[in-house]
Amino acid sequence: MMSRLFLGRMWEASTIIIRDNSPHYTVILGSHRNRRLKIEVDGKTVVDVAGSGLCCSSAFQSYWISIYDGLICVGKGRYPFQNLVFQWLDSNPNCSVRYVGLSSWDRHVGYRNVNVLPLTHNHILLWKQVDCGEYEVEDNSDEEVKDERTDYEKWGLENFLESWELSDVFFIVDTEEKPVPGHKVILQASGNFPLEDEDVIQLQGVAYPILHALLKYIYTGQTQISEPQLGSLLALSSQFQVMPLVKQCEETIERFKLNKKLFDCGKNVELSYPCSQPHCCAVFPFGLPISAQRLKLLHSIGKYSDINICIEGHGLVAQSHKIILSLWSAPFTKMFTNGMSESSSSEVHLRDVSFEAFKIMLEFMYSGKLRMEDTTDFGGLLLQLLLLADQFGVTLLHQECCKLLLECLSEDSVCPILQAVQSIPSCKLIEETCERKFSMHFDYCTTASLDFVLLDEAAFSSIIQHPDLTVTSEERVLNAILMWCMKAKELSGWETVDELMTKLTPELLFEERLQSVNELLPFDDSEVSLTCSSFVLFLHLQLERSNLRRPIAVFDNFVKEAIRFIESGSAELGNNQNVRFQHRRSSFKELLYICDGDSNGVLYFAGTSYGEHQWVNPVLAKLPILLNCMFQRIIITASSPISRFTDPKALASRTYQGTSFTGSRMEDGHNSAWWMVDLGQDHQLMCNYYTLRMDGSRAYIRSWNFQGSMDGRVWTNLRVHENDQTMCKPGQFASWPVIGPNALLPFRFFRVVLTGPTSDASNPWNFCICFLELYGYLH
């Protein structure tokens, strides 16, 4: 595999690429037979290194590439800053990269699920805590970029080292009688201190520097001590069973005995706790000699607790420790330390807080890990947890919730998630991803439910003006705008609104969103065009006498302009002189069912380029006369191996086949027989109809499912047939509509799969059909 990613400010006019004077970058993955990684600036190679972590030519591998102020990072995986394998900083960077392009040097290289997202400082914070692994850094890398730490990263247990804030125990050191404060839960989670009934620990024969070195090791994960004092530190850490420090002291003393030159006379010895998660050292309790298991145990039994947390409606929910809560949450820190009533109280009462979400947040504070049990309302609980983490400033939990939300984001969940995060500044990446998801599945998201009417105007406006907005008809955009403006309680179209306008005034119908009607409908020349020529014709023919025109002036002006546009001549429909009426770049192609065996389906379109060429079976590998066709090849596969009676070409053929079947195979312990169509990685279909034709046999199908999939593994039922008696004679055509929300979801793969035996008792699992056609909206 060898692919190139171009980063720069460039635009295309016809076949000419025009660049300005700013540097453009080319990132080459997998040159020299997948062995090198290269970066070019304006065509000149600036990086040429061994391509560690590159995949083999026969496998698909997810990669991410980010550019931020000239810092180019390359890694593996779905998320930015995960499994980082290389990064390079341009000393004279182009900080205004605007466009990204993909190209391949080998024809067999393919791309799947490509996303381009803006990367701002807030977005970097979202992914900052993902374990990145080992990576190389150029010598001229900016120290500020490498070492950048946010405020929450700087805040940690070291801020409470020998601090009287929230302390509940103190040490008295030898003859100095100097009190040194500590925190019981921290001490007991790192060793074995005599704290059962004592708030004071007397230390005989221990000097303050020794105790300080011990506490610093516990609270910061590192300390230093002079070589003569190593024995005393070993004895004190052994007394309190701080075993990681005991081990390090012993090893250091042994090394000193073997070679005294290892230590410079008069200099301190550095001791550091070996962190098991090196990229999370600043995150409590990682990077510290504190047992998360002990912390959880102390929390579960309420040992050394100094704060009871009560939630309205649930009473006492937890006995916790102020210092643990303060380590994660700035609001809790202020609550316990700035003289508020909670500073001296042993109870905190919370209102409007989800009990389940708060329990999960507490567990995260004591373990540093997010654990959510499978529940029927996983998505709802995750949103509550996200809002709770934002409310209490638990930044790392907030980031984990954001990553989980991105993973479970779907067409069904996009509206509730967007509604929840649109007011949270730190969720900008989630908001932008939701808006893009909604835009790309606009028909489904505005038809499957009415959740979208609850979005605020800014979010809804961003969606209908999004560059990736994909719709089957511009009429759906108009319907969605009207439903949002009237806060519809049931699905409706412009016809319903038109009828309501005979009884109600716009003020009564749209109420406080009346002004939004003027702002959302694309009437101003400066707005992004939302229409195409077919919609102009719709405006002319159907809305010329609409009741919407009289009371809504901007709508009236828009229809008048459409009428003038039509009357000026059909030649103008394609000349792009009127910026209002242009074809949307991302619209679907309508391939709608008319009758059985017609020439309007997807497979026929693939074979003729929609009438531009003589028909050729699209399953054939070579299509020399279809070089300009939208498709290159349709792939049809069967559940059993290919034979003279199991020929994938037959299902796309326009010629009747007397014998055509696929046999059964075992899947998940059940008999299964199926025919599957792959439209190719560049195409998706929102299927609303499909046609089958029987071969010449009498093995009539009775129970089967028509399914769609994006990856060929996870299938969605589009129509379920149980004891369907439609097929009853050889050679018969039959067609069925696909209705419901799933008809508005785009899929790449489609299959018809038997779920029960056919009418032929001798071969009940032979799936006998000789023709398949799909209809709907093709993208």
Coordinates of N, CA and C in Angstrom, one line a residue, residues 645 651 656-663 673-675 692-701 727 729-732 752 754 758-760 763-771:
F645 N -25.0 -23.4 -11.8 CA -26.3 -23.0 -11.4 C -26.3 -21.9 -10.3
L651 N -28.1 -12.8 -11.6 CA -29.0 -11.9 -10.8 C -29.0 -10.5 -11.4
Y656 N -33.7 -14.2 -18.8 CA -34.3 -15.1 -17.9 C -33.4 -16.4 -17.8
Q657 N -33.2 -16.9 -16.6 CA -32.5 -18.1 -16.3 C -33.4 -19.2 -15.8
G658 N -33.4 -20.3 -16.4 CA -34.4 -21.4 -16.0 C -33.9 -22.0 -14.7
T659 N -32.6 -22.1 -14.5 CA -32.1 -22.7 -13.2 C -31.1 -21.8 -12.6
S660 N -31.3 -21.3 -11.4 CA -30.4 -20.4 -10.8 C -30.7 -20.4 -9.3
F661 N -29.7 -20.9 -8.5 CA -29.9 -21.0 -7.1 C -28.6 -21.0 -6.4
T662 N -28.6 -20.7 -5.1 CA -27.5 -20.8 -4.2 C -27.9 -21.7 -3.0
G663 N -26.9 -22.5 -2.6 CA -27.2 -23.5 -1.5 C -27.0 -22.9 -0.1
A673 N -29.2 -19.3 3.5 CA -28.9 -19.2 2.1 C -29.2 -17.8 1.7
W674 N -28.3 -17.2 0.9 CA -28.5 -15.8 0.6 C -27.8 -15.4 -0.7
W675 N -28.3 -14.3 -1.3 CA -27.6 -13.6 -2.4 C -27.3 -12.2 -1.9
L692 N -37.6 -9.2 -7.0 CA -37.1 -10.5 -7.2 C -37.8 -11.2 -8.4
R693 N -37.1 -12.2 -9.0 CA -37.8 -13.0 -10.0 C -37.4 -14.5 -9.8
M694 N -38.4 -15.3 -9.8 CA -38.2 -16.8 -9.6 C -37.5 -17.4 -10.8
D695 N -36.7 -18.4 -10.6 CA -36.2 -19.1 -11.8 C -37.3 -20.1 -12.2
G696 N -36.9 -21.2 -13.0 CA -37.9 -22.1 -13.5 C -38.3 -23.2 -12.6
S697 N -37.8 -23.2 -11.4 CA -38.1 -24.3 -10.5 C -39.4 -23.9 -9.7
R698 N -39.8 -24.9 -8.8 CA -41.0 -24.6 -8.0 C -40.6 -24.5 -6.5
A699 N -39.3 -24.1 -6.3 CA -38.9 -23.9 -4.9 C -39.2 -22.5 -4.5
Y700 N -40.5 -22.2 -4.2 CA -40.9 -20.9 -4.0 C -40.5 -20.4 -2.6
I701 N -40.0 -19.3 -2.5 CA -39.5 -18.8 -1.1 C -40.8 -18.3 -0.3
M727 N -44.8 -15.5 -4.2 CA -44.2 -16.3 -5.2 C -44.9 -17.6 -5.4
K729 N -45.4 -19.1 -9.0 CA -45.2 -19.8 -10.3 C -43.8 -19.5 -10.9
P730 N -43.2 -20.4 -11.7 CA -41.9 -20.2 -12.2 C -41.8 -18.9 -13.1
G731 N -40.6 -18.2 -13.0 CA -40.4 -17.0 -13.8 C -41.1 -15.8 -13.3
Q732 N -41.8 -15.8 -12.2 CA -42.7 -14.7 -11.7 C -41.8 -13.6 -11.2
V752 N -30.6 -10.7 0.3 CA -31.8 -11.4 0.5 C -31.4 -12.7 1.1
L754 N -32.6 -16.3 3.2 CA -33.7 -17.2 3.6 C -33.7 -17.4 5.1
T758 N -38.0 -23.4 1.7 CA -38.9 -23.1 0.6 C -40.0 -24.1 0.5
S759 N -40.8 -24.0 -0.6 CA -41.9 -24.9 -0.8 C -41.5 -26.3 -1.4
D760 N -40.2 -26.4 -1.8 CA -39.7 -27.6 -2.3 C -39.1 -28.5 -1.2
N763 N -35.4 -30.1 -1.6 CA -34.3 -29.2 -1.4 C -34.8 -27.9 -0.8
P764 N -35.1 -27.9 0.5 CA -35.8 -26.8 1.1 C -34.9 -25.6 1.3
W765 N -33.6 -25.7 1.2 CA -32.7 -24.5 1.5 C -32.0 -24.1 0.2
N766 N -32.5 -24.5 -1.0 CA -32.0 -23.9 -2.2 C -32.7 -22.6 -2.5
F767 N -32.0 -21.6 -2.5 CA -32.6 -20.2 -2.7 C -32.6 -19.9 -4.2
C768 N -33.8 -20.1 -4.9 CA -33.9 -20.0 -6.3 C -34.5 -18.7 -6.8
I769 N -33.6 -17.8 -7.3 CA -34.1 -16.6 -7.9 C -33.1 -16.3 -9.1
C770 N -33.6 -15.7 -10.1 CA -32.7 -15.4 -11.3 C -32.7 -13.9 -11.6
F771 N -33.2 -13.1 -10.7 CA -33.1 -11.6 -11.0 C -33.3 -10.9 -9.7

